Amino acid sequence: MAIEATAIQMIDDPRVRVTRFDFEPGAETGWHTHAMDYVITAVTDCHMRLDMPGGEMREVVVPAGTAYRREEGVEHNVINIGDEVMSFVEVELK
């Protein structure tokens, strides 16, 4: 049984939804599809594996304090493959 990441919703108003995600080592989000454009800002160094549709897997490191954005429709499962707790803040644009 997979360990689930902890998601804490910080803001949900007419313009944005802001959620902090914390992952113990080995924790994952579970498969999901993003319904909105979004921005991720890493709170810690994030050593993650992205499981993608069709069996593709990508390992990436997102350094603490950096950010990236993606458009709606992204489908994946995010897994902490590091040895430390991994945290990031996701801002969804409504």
Short mmCIF file of N, CA and C in Angstrom, two decimals:
data_model
loop_
_atom_site.label_atom_id
_atom_site.label_comp_id
_atom_site.label_asym_id
_atom_site.label_seq_id
_atom_site.Cartn_x
_atom_site.Cartn_y
_atom_site.Cartn_z
N MET A 1 0.84 -1.18 0.00
CA MET A 1 0.00 0.00 0.00
C MET A 1 0.88 1.25 0.00
N ALA A 2 0.60 2.16 -0.87
CA ALA A 2 1.41 3.37 -1.03
C ALA A 2 1.15 4.36 0.10
N ILE A 3 2.20 5.09 0.45
CA ILE A 3 2.08 6.17 1.43
C ILE A 3 1.60 7.40 0.68
N GLU A 4 0.56 8.05 1.19
CA GLU A 4 0.03 9.25 0.53
C GLU A 4 0.73 10.50 1.02
N ALA A 5 0.98 11.42 0.09
CA ALA A 5 1.48 12.73 0.46
C ALA A 5 0.40 13.47 1.24
N THR A 6 0.80 14.39 2.10
CA THR A 6 -0.13 15.22 2.85
C THR A 6 -0.38 16.50 2.07
N ALA A 7 -1.64 16.84 1.85
CA ALA A 7 -2.01 18.06 1.13
C ALA A 7 -2.78 18.97 2.08
N ILE A 8 -2.29 20.20 2.25
CA ILE A 8 -2.96 21.18 3.10
C ILE A 8 -3.36 22.37 2.24
N GLN A 9 -4.65 22.57 2.10
CA GLN A 9 -5.13 23.70 1.29
C GLN A 9 -4.96 24.98 2.09
N MET A 10 -4.27 25.95 1.50
CA MET A 10 -3.94 27.20 2.17
C MET A 10 -4.87 28.34 1.74
N ILE A 11 -5.22 28.37 0.46
CA ILE A 11 -6.12 29.39 -0.09
C ILE A 11 -6.98 28.72 -1.15
N ASP A 12 -8.25 29.09 -1.19
CA ASP A 12 -9.12 28.68 -2.28
C ASP A 12 -10.14 29.80 -2.46
N ASP A 13 -9.86 30.67 -3.42
CA ASP A 13 -10.74 31.81 -3.66
C ASP A 13 -11.11 31.83 -5.15
N PRO A 14 -11.81 32.84 -5.62
CA PRO A 14 -12.23 32.84 -7.02
C PRO A 14 -11.07 32.87 -8.05
N ARG A 15 -9.86 33.24 -7.63
CA ARG A 15 -8.76 33.37 -8.59
C ARG A 15 -7.72 32.25 -8.53
N VAL A 16 -7.43 31.74 -7.31
CA VAL A 16 -6.39 30.72 -7.15
C VAL A 16 -6.76 29.69 -6.09
N ARG A 17 -6.13 28.53 -6.20
CA ARG A 17 -6.14 27.53 -5.14
C ARG A 17 -4.68 27.25 -4.82
N VAL A 18 -4.30 27.39 -3.55
CA VAL A 18 -2.92 27.19 -3.12
C VAL A 18 -2.91 26.01 -2.15
N THR A 19 -2.06 25.02 -2.45
CA THR A 19 -1.97 23.81 -1.64
C THR A 19 -0.52 23.48 -1.37
N ARG A 20 -0.21 23.18 -0.11
CA ARG A 20 1.13 22.71 0.25
C ARG A 20 1.09 21.18 0.30
N PHE A 21 2.09 20.57 -0.35
CA PHE A 21 2.24 19.12 -0.35
C PHE A 21 3.51 18.74 0.39
N ASP A 22 3.39 17.80 1.31
CA ASP A 22 4.53 17.26 2.05
C ASP A 22 4.57 15.75 1.84
N PHE A 23 5.74 15.25 1.48
CA PHE A 23 5.92 13.83 1.15
C PHE A 23 7.00 13.23 2.04
N GLU A 24 6.65 12.23 2.81
CA GLU A 24 7.67 11.42 3.47
C GLU A 24 8.42 10.66 2.36
N PRO A 25 9.62 10.15 2.61
CA PRO A 25 10.28 9.34 1.60
C PRO A 25 9.36 8.20 1.14
N GLY A 26 9.21 8.06 -0.15
CA GLY A 26 8.36 7.02 -0.72
C GLY A 26 6.90 7.42 -0.89
N ALA A 27 6.50 8.55 -0.34
CA ALA A 27 5.10 8.98 -0.45
C ALA A 27 4.80 9.46 -1.86
N GLU A 28 3.54 9.41 -2.24
CA GLU A 28 3.13 9.81 -3.59
C GLU A 28 1.77 10.50 -3.56
N THR A 29 1.49 11.20 -4.66
CA THR A 29 0.20 11.88 -4.78
C THR A 29 -0.91 10.94 -5.19
N GLY A 30 -0.57 9.89 -5.91
CA GLY A 30 -1.57 9.07 -6.58
C GLY A 30 -1.84 9.69 -7.95
N TRP A 31 -2.37 8.91 -8.84
CA TRP A 31 -2.64 9.38 -10.21
C TRP A 31 -3.67 10.49 -10.18
N HIS A 32 -3.39 11.56 -10.91
CA HIS A 32 -4.33 12.69 -11.00
C HIS A 32 -4.09 13.45 -12.28
N THR A 33 -5.10 14.20 -12.71
CA THR A 33 -5.02 15.07 -13.88
C THR A 33 -5.29 16.49 -13.42
N HIS A 34 -4.42 17.40 -13.82
CA HIS A 34 -4.57 18.80 -13.43
C HIS A 34 -5.64 19.46 -14.29
N ALA A 35 -6.66 20.00 -13.64
CA ALA A 35 -7.77 20.64 -14.34
C ALA A 35 -7.52 22.12 -14.61
N MET A 36 -6.43 22.65 -14.04
CA MET A 36 -6.10 24.07 -14.21
C MET A 36 -4.61 24.23 -14.47
N ASP A 37 -4.22 25.34 -15.10
CA ASP A 37 -2.81 25.70 -15.17
C ASP A 37 -2.30 25.82 -13.74
N TYR A 38 -1.00 25.53 -13.53
CA TYR A 38 -0.48 25.60 -12.17
C TYR A 38 1.00 25.95 -12.13
N VAL A 39 1.42 26.42 -10.96
CA VAL A 39 2.82 26.75 -10.68
C VAL A 39 3.22 25.99 -9.43
N ILE A 40 4.38 25.35 -9.47
CA ILE A 40 4.94 24.66 -8.31
C ILE A 40 6.17 25.44 -7.84
N THR A 41 6.26 25.68 -6.53
CA THR A 41 7.46 26.26 -5.92
C THR A 41 7.97 25.27 -4.88
N ALA A 42 9.22 24.86 -5.03
CA ALA A 42 9.81 23.88 -4.12
C ALA A 42 10.19 24.56 -2.80
N VAL A 43 9.74 23.98 -1.70
CA VAL A 43 10.11 24.45 -0.36
C VAL A 43 11.41 23.78 0.06
N THR A 44 11.54 22.51 -0.27
CA THR A 44 12.76 21.74 -0.01
C THR A 44 13.31 21.29 -1.37
N ASP A 45 14.53 20.76 -1.38
CA ASP A 45 14.99 20.08 -2.59
C ASP A 45 14.04 18.91 -2.81
N CYS A 46 13.51 18.80 -4.02
CA CYS A 46 12.53 17.77 -4.34
C CYS A 46 13.13 16.77 -5.32
N HIS A 47 13.43 15.58 -4.81
CA HIS A 47 13.93 14.48 -5.63
C HIS A 47 12.71 13.61 -5.93
N MET A 48 12.19 13.74 -7.15
CA MET A 48 10.91 13.08 -7.44
C MET A 48 10.96 12.26 -8.71
N ARG A 49 10.06 11.27 -8.71
CA ARG A 49 9.81 10.50 -9.93
C ARG A 49 8.41 10.85 -10.37
N LEU A 50 8.26 11.10 -11.64
CA LEU A 50 6.96 11.37 -12.24
C LEU A 50 6.58 10.16 -13.08
N ASP A 51 5.56 9.44 -12.64
CA ASP A 51 5.02 8.34 -13.45
C ASP A 51 4.01 8.97 -14.41
N MET A 52 4.21 8.72 -15.69
CA MET A 52 3.40 9.33 -16.74
C MET A 52 2.56 8.27 -17.43
N PRO A 53 1.50 8.69 -18.12
CA PRO A 53 0.68 7.72 -18.87
C PRO A 53 1.53 6.92 -19.85
N GLY A 54 1.15 5.69 -20.08
CA GLY A 54 1.87 4.85 -21.02
C GLY A 54 3.10 4.19 -20.43
N GLY A 55 3.31 4.36 -19.12
CA GLY A 55 4.44 3.69 -18.47
C GLY A 55 5.72 4.50 -18.41
N GLU A 56 5.75 5.69 -18.99
CA GLU A 56 6.95 6.52 -18.94
C GLU A 56 7.20 6.97 -17.50
N MET A 57 8.47 6.98 -17.09
CA MET A 57 8.87 7.47 -15.78
C MET A 57 10.00 8.47 -15.97
N ARG A 58 9.90 9.60 -15.28
CA ARG A 58 10.96 10.62 -15.33
C ARG A 58 11.41 10.94 -13.92
N GLU A 59 12.72 10.93 -13.69
CA GLU A 59 13.26 11.35 -12.40
C GLU A 59 13.80 12.76 -12.54
N VAL A 60 13.42 13.65 -11.62
CA VAL A 60 13.85 15.04 -11.68
C VAL A 60 14.21 15.52 -10.27
N VAL A 61 15.04 16.55 -10.23
CA VAL A 61 15.35 17.25 -8.98
C VAL A 61 14.94 18.69 -9.18
N VAL A 62 14.09 19.18 -8.29
CA VAL A 62 13.67 20.58 -8.30
C VAL A 62 14.28 21.21 -7.04
N PRO A 63 15.29 22.07 -7.21
CA PRO A 63 15.97 22.64 -6.04
C PRO A 63 15.05 23.55 -5.22
N ALA A 64 15.26 23.57 -3.92
CA ALA A 64 14.48 24.43 -3.02
C ALA A 64 14.53 25.87 -3.51
N GLY A 65 13.37 26.53 -3.48
CA GLY A 65 13.30 27.93 -3.87
C GLY A 65 13.07 28.17 -5.35
N THR A 66 13.06 27.11 -6.15
CA THR A 66 12.81 27.28 -7.58
C THR A 66 11.36 26.96 -7.90
N ALA A 67 10.93 27.39 -9.08
CA ALA A 67 9.54 27.21 -9.48
C ALA A 67 9.46 26.79 -10.94
N TYR A 68 8.36 26.14 -11.28
CA TYR A 68 8.06 25.84 -12.69
C TYR A 68 6.56 25.88 -12.86
N ARG A 69 6.12 26.00 -14.12
CA ARG A 69 4.68 26.04 -14.38
C ARG A 69 4.33 25.03 -15.46
N ARG A 70 3.09 24.57 -15.40
CA ARG A 70 2.56 23.63 -16.39
C ARG A 70 1.13 24.04 -16.73
N GLU A 71 0.69 23.62 -17.90
CA GLU A 71 -0.67 23.91 -18.32
C GLU A 71 -1.61 22.79 -17.90
N GLU A 72 -2.89 23.11 -17.85
CA GLU A 72 -3.89 22.11 -17.47
C GLU A 72 -3.77 20.88 -18.35
N GLY A 73 -4.24 19.76 -17.83
CA GLY A 73 -4.26 18.52 -18.59
C GLY A 73 -3.13 17.56 -18.25
N VAL A 74 -2.14 18.00 -17.48
CA VAL A 74 -1.04 17.12 -17.10
C VAL A 74 -1.60 15.98 -16.25
N GLU A 75 -1.22 14.76 -16.62
CA GLU A 75 -1.64 13.57 -15.86
C GLU A 75 -0.39 12.86 -15.38
N HIS A 76 -0.32 12.58 -14.08
CA HIS A 76 0.85 11.90 -13.53
C HIS A 76 0.62 11.46 -12.09
N ASN A 77 1.60 10.73 -11.57
CA ASN A 77 1.71 10.39 -10.16
C ASN A 77 3.09 10.88 -9.74
N VAL A 78 3.17 11.68 -8.66
CA VAL A 78 4.43 12.24 -8.19
C VAL A 78 4.86 11.46 -6.95
N ILE A 79 6.12 10.98 -6.94
CA ILE A 79 6.64 10.15 -5.86
C ILE A 79 7.95 10.74 -5.34
N ASN A 80 8.08 10.84 -4.01
CA ASN A 80 9.34 11.28 -3.41
C ASN A 80 10.31 10.10 -3.42
N ILE A 81 11.36 10.21 -4.23
CA ILE A 81 12.36 9.14 -4.29
C ILE A 81 13.60 9.49 -3.48
N GLY A 82 13.55 10.62 -2.76
CA GLY A 82 14.68 11.02 -1.92
C GLY A 82 14.62 10.38 -0.55
N ASP A 83 15.65 10.66 0.26
CA ASP A 83 15.76 10.12 1.61
C ASP A 83 15.22 11.07 2.67
N GLU A 84 14.81 12.27 2.26
CA GLU A 84 14.32 13.29 3.19
C GLU A 84 12.89 13.67 2.82
N VAL A 85 12.22 14.35 3.75
CA VAL A 85 10.89 14.88 3.46
C VAL A 85 11.00 15.87 2.31
N MET A 86 10.04 15.83 1.40
CA MET A 86 9.99 16.71 0.23
C MET A 86 8.73 17.54 0.33
N SER A 87 8.85 18.86 0.09
CA SER A 87 7.70 19.75 0.19
C SER A 87 7.68 20.75 -0.95
N PHE A 88 6.48 21.02 -1.46
CA PHE A 88 6.32 22.09 -2.43
C PHE A 88 4.95 22.72 -2.27
N VAL A 89 4.81 23.94 -2.82
CA VAL A 89 3.54 24.64 -2.82
C VAL A 89 3.06 24.72 -4.26
N GLU A 90 1.81 24.34 -4.47
CA GLU A 90 1.19 24.37 -5.79
C GLU A 90 0.15 25.50 -5.82
N VAL A 91 0.26 26.34 -6.82
CA VAL A 91 -0.73 27.42 -7.04
C VAL A 91 -1.45 27.10 -8.34
N GLU A 92 -2.75 26.82 -8.23
CA GLU A 92 -3.57 26.56 -9.41
C GLU A 92 -4.27 27.85 -9.81
N LEU A 93 -4.24 28.15 -11.10
CA LEU A 93 -4.79 29.40 -11.62
C LEU A 93 -6.18 29.14 -12.18
N LYS A 94 -7.17 29.76 -11.57
CA LYS A 94 -8.57 29.52 -11.97
C LYS A 94 -8.96 30.42 -13.14
#
